[in-house]
Amino acid sequence: QLQASGGGLVQPGESLRLSCAASGFSLANYAVGWFRQAPGAEREGFACISMSYDRTHYADSVKGRFTISRDNAKNTVYLQMHSLKPEDTARYYCAVDGDCPTTGWGQDRNWGQGTQVTVSS
């Protein structure tokens, strides 16, 4: 089971760090991706960290602002978000799969509740 947390209401330009904690299995054995879904939009994957060598992949929309990292000892993956914009407002989810990028990862999975990020002045 995956649990995303750390969301909240922030102003444009501020930062947040999201966490994705796993229970019942080891994240070290998987690539981990972050997805988000804004109201009325499809869920999109935008960041991924591979199982091997911690290679990272980012969508252009977040490149340079967001950083994905993993702490295998804590069985947790983090998403550090800087310079947040109103268009980053969405519910954020994490997921696991075989390899990055998230393109092609199946949408038919248990996404959990996710965590809401709202960027507004």
PDB file of C-alpha atoms in Angstrom:
ATOM      1  CA  GLN A   1       0.000   0.000   0.000  1.00  0.00           C
ATOM      2  CA  LEU A   2       1.179   3.488  -0.841  1.00  0.00           C
ATOM      3  CA  GLN A   3       0.311   6.612   1.118  1.00  0.00           C
ATOM      4  CA  ALA A   4       0.922  10.059  -0.297  1.00  0.00           C
ATOM      5  CA  SER A   5       1.044  12.926   2.175  1.00  0.00           C
ATOM      6  CA  GLY A   6       2.351  16.425   2.686  1.00  0.00           C
ATOM      7  CA  GLY A   7      -0.033  18.442   0.566  1.00  0.00           C
ATOM      8  CA  GLY A   8      -1.547  21.722   1.575  1.00  0.00           C
ATOM      9  CA  LEU A   9      -2.479  25.246   0.604  1.00  0.00           C
ATOM     10  CA  VAL A  10       0.440  27.449  -0.374  1.00  0.00           C
ATOM     11  CA  GLN A  11       0.959  30.717  -2.178  1.00  0.00           C
ATOM     12  CA  PRO A  12       2.567  30.967  -5.605  1.00  0.00           C
ATOM     13  CA  GLY A  13       6.323  30.736  -5.345  1.00  0.00           C
ATOM     14  CA  GLU A  14       6.311  28.721  -2.154  1.00  0.00           C
ATOM     15  CA  SER A  15       7.525  25.172  -1.602  1.00  0.00           C
ATOM     16  CA  LEU A  16       6.133  21.880  -0.377  1.00  0.00           C
ATOM     17  CA  ARG A  17       7.564  18.434   0.148  1.00  0.00           C
ATOM     18  CA  LEU A  18       5.361  15.443  -0.505  1.00  0.00           C
ATOM     19  CA  SER A  19       6.051  11.976   0.832  1.00  0.00           C
ATOM     20  CA  CYS A  20       5.105   8.593  -0.558  1.00  0.00           C
ATOM     21  CA  ALA A  21       5.379   5.913   2.087  1.00  0.00           C
ATOM     22  CA  ALA A  22       5.008   2.224   1.361  1.00  0.00           C
ATOM     23  CA  SER A  23       3.814  -0.524   3.634  1.00  0.00           C
ATOM     24  CA  GLY A  24       3.939  -4.220   2.991  1.00  0.00           C
ATOM     25  CA  PHE A  25       6.630  -4.076   0.332  1.00  0.00           C
ATOM     26  CA  SER A  26       9.919  -2.372  -0.393  1.00  0.00           C
ATOM     27  CA  LEU A  27      10.008   0.653  -2.649  1.00  0.00           C
ATOM     28  CA  ALA A  28      13.633  -0.169  -3.363  1.00  0.00           C
ATOM     29  CA  ASN A  29      12.449  -2.885  -5.729  1.00  0.00           C
ATOM     30  CA  TYR A  30      10.422  -0.551  -7.916  1.00  0.00           C
ATOM     31  CA  ALA A  31      10.486   2.587  -9.938  1.00  0.00           C
ATOM     32  CA  VAL A  32       8.305   5.168  -8.201  1.00  0.00           C
ATOM     33  CA  GLY A  33       6.345   7.808 -10.019  1.00  0.00           C
ATOM     34  CA  TRP A  34       4.381  10.861  -9.014  1.00  0.00           C
ATOM     35  CA  PHE A  35       1.132  11.645 -10.761  1.00  0.00           C
ATOM     36  CA  ARG A  36      -1.338  14.455 -10.395  1.00  0.00           C
ATOM     37  CA  GLN A  37      -4.880  15.108 -11.409  1.00  0.00           C
ATOM     38  CA  ALA A  38      -6.444  18.528 -11.611  1.00  0.00           C
ATOM     39  CA  PRO A  39     -10.222  18.947 -11.639  1.00  0.00           C
ATOM     40  CA  GLY A  40     -11.610  18.046 -15.031  1.00  0.00           C
ATOM     41  CA  ALA A  41      -8.273  16.777 -16.285  1.00  0.00           C
ATOM     42  CA  GLU A  42      -6.737  13.387 -16.745  1.00  0.00           C
ATOM     43  CA  ARG A  43      -4.228  12.024 -14.300  1.00  0.00           C
ATOM     44  CA  GLU A  44      -0.724  12.713 -15.565  1.00  0.00           C
ATOM     45  CA  GLY A  45       2.628  11.363 -14.542  1.00  0.00           C
ATOM     46  CA  PHE A  46       5.314  14.004 -14.177  1.00  0.00           C
ATOM     47  CA  ALA A  47       8.183  12.626 -12.096  1.00  0.00           C
ATOM     48  CA  CYS A  48       9.790   9.254 -11.716  1.00  0.00           C
ATOM     49  CA  ILE A  49      12.778   7.707 -10.003  1.00  0.00           C
ATOM     50  CA  SER A  50      14.111   4.421 -11.253  1.00  0.00           C
ATOM     51  CA  MET A  51      14.938   1.372  -9.219  1.00  0.00           C
ATOM     52  CA  SER A  52      18.474   1.201 -10.547  1.00  0.00           C
ATOM     53  CA  TYR A  53      20.914   4.053 -10.104  1.00  0.00           C
ATOM     54  CA  ASP A  54      18.098   6.384  -9.023  1.00  0.00           C
ATOM     55  CA  ARG A  55      17.727   7.839 -12.492  1.00  0.00           C
ATOM     56  CA  THR A  56      15.098  10.552 -12.516  1.00  0.00           C
ATOM     57  CA  HIS A  57      12.680  11.702 -15.171  1.00  0.00           C
ATOM     58  CA  TYR A  58      10.559  14.837 -15.186  1.00  0.00           C
ATOM     59  CA  ALA A  59       7.873  16.342 -17.335  1.00  0.00           C
ATOM     60  CA  ASP A  60       8.822  19.687 -18.846  1.00  0.00           C
ATOM     61  CA  SER A  61       6.138  21.348 -16.755  1.00  0.00           C
ATOM     62  CA  VAL A  62       8.016  20.612 -13.515  1.00  0.00           C
ATOM     63  CA  LYS A  63      11.612  20.249 -14.657  1.00  0.00           C
ATOM     64  CA  GLY A  64      13.891  22.494 -12.651  1.00  0.00           C
ATOM     65  CA  ARG A  65      11.278  23.090  -9.960  1.00  0.00           C
ATOM     66  CA  PHE A  66      10.520  19.613  -8.623  1.00  0.00           C
ATOM     67  CA  THR A  67      12.945  16.990  -7.348  1.00  0.00           C
ATOM     68  CA  ILE A  68      12.125  13.350  -6.704  1.00  0.00           C
ATOM     69  CA  SER A  69      14.274  11.352  -4.323  1.00  0.00           C
ATOM     70  CA  ARG A  70      14.100   8.155  -2.345  1.00  0.00           C
ATOM     71  CA  ASP A  71      15.127   7.037   1.124  1.00  0.00           C
ATOM     72  CA  ASN A  72      15.125   3.267   1.037  1.00  0.00           C
ATOM     73  CA  ALA A  73      15.847   3.028   4.757  1.00  0.00           C
ATOM     74  CA  LYS A  74      12.559   4.827   5.413  1.00  0.00           C
ATOM     75  CA  ASN A  75      10.807   3.092   2.532  1.00  0.00           C
ATOM     76  CA  THR A  76       9.724   6.503   1.335  1.00  0.00           C
ATOM     77  CA  VAL A  77       9.973   8.565  -1.824  1.00  0.00           C
ATOM     78  CA  TYR A  78       9.850  12.331  -1.648  1.00  0.00           C
ATOM     79  CA  LEU A  79       8.817  15.059  -4.032  1.00  0.00           C
ATOM     80  CA  GLN A  80      10.342  18.424  -3.244  1.00  0.00           C
ATOM     81  CA  MET A  81       8.404  21.139  -5.014  1.00  0.00           C
ATOM     82  CA  HIS A  82       9.706  24.675  -5.359  1.00  0.00           C
ATOM     83  CA  SER A  83       8.379  27.760  -7.122  1.00  0.00           C
ATOM     84  CA  LEU A  84       4.868  26.394  -7.056  1.00  0.00           C
ATOM     85  CA  LYS A  85       2.398  27.810  -9.532  1.00  0.00           C
ATOM     86  CA  PRO A  86      -1.405  27.895  -9.547  1.00  0.00           C
ATOM     87  CA  GLU A  87      -1.313  25.376 -12.385  1.00  0.00           C
ATOM     88  CA  ASP A  88       0.338  22.901 -10.022  1.00  0.00           C
ATOM     89  CA  THR A  89      -2.944  22.716  -8.127  1.00  0.00           C
ATOM     90  CA  ALA A  90      -4.074  19.090  -8.216  1.00  0.00           C
ATOM     91  CA  ARG A  91      -4.422  15.949  -6.192  1.00  0.00           C
ATOM     92  CA  TYR A  92      -1.077  14.193  -6.129  1.00  0.00           C
ATOM     93  CA  TYR A  93      -0.583  10.448  -6.149  1.00  0.00           C
ATOM     94  CA  CYS A  94       2.358   8.095  -6.135  1.00  0.00           C
ATOM     95  CA  ALA A  95       2.616   4.731  -7.835  1.00  0.00           C
ATOM     96  CA  VAL A  96       5.144   2.000  -8.531  1.00  0.00           C
ATOM     97  CA  ASP A  97       6.056   0.134 -11.653  1.00  0.00           C
ATOM     98  CA  GLY A  98       8.980  -1.532 -13.355  1.00  0.00           C
ATOM     99  CA  ASP A  99      10.889   1.397 -14.825  1.00  0.00           C
ATOM    100  CA  CYS A 100      10.736   5.068 -15.701  1.00  0.00           C
ATOM    101  CA  PRO A 101       9.344   7.130 -17.316  1.00  0.00           C
ATOM    102  CA  THR A 102       5.713   6.930 -16.247  1.00  0.00           C
ATOM    103  CA  THR A 103       4.512   6.944 -19.824  1.00  0.00           C
ATOM    104  CA  GLY A 104       2.708   3.686 -20.322  1.00  0.00           C
ATOM    105  CA  TRP A 105       2.148   2.932 -16.660  1.00  0.00           C
ATOM    106  CA  GLY A 106      -1.291   1.468 -16.301  1.00  0.00           C
ATOM    107  CA  GLN A 107      -4.007   3.690 -14.913  1.00  0.00           C
ATOM    108  CA  ASP A 108      -6.016   0.749 -13.619  1.00  0.00           C
ATOM    109  CA  ARG A 109      -4.552   0.520 -10.158  1.00  0.00           C
ATOM    110  CA  ASN A 110      -5.390   1.436  -6.606  1.00  0.00           C
ATOM    111  CA  TRP A 111      -4.384   5.093  -6.484  1.00  0.00           C
ATOM    112  CA  GLY A 112      -5.287   5.645  -2.883  1.00  0.00           C
ATOM    113  CA  GLN A 113      -6.547   8.991  -1.627  1.00  0.00           C
ATOM    114  CA  GLY A 114      -3.591  11.030  -2.771  1.00  0.00           C
ATOM    115  CA  THR A 115      -2.780  14.379  -1.241  1.00  0.00           C
ATOM    116  CA  GLN A 116      -4.205  17.718  -2.308  1.00  0.00           C
ATOM    117  CA  VAL A 117      -1.917  20.553  -3.322  1.00  0.00           C
ATOM    118  CA  THR A 118      -3.520  23.935  -3.796  1.00  0.00           C
ATOM    119  CA  VAL A 119      -1.491  26.901  -4.980  1.00  0.00           C
ATOM    120  CA  SER A 120      -3.386  30.125  -4.607  1.00  0.00           C
ATOM    121  CA  SER A 121      -2.877  33.663  -3.446  1.00  0.00           C
TER     122      SER A 121
END
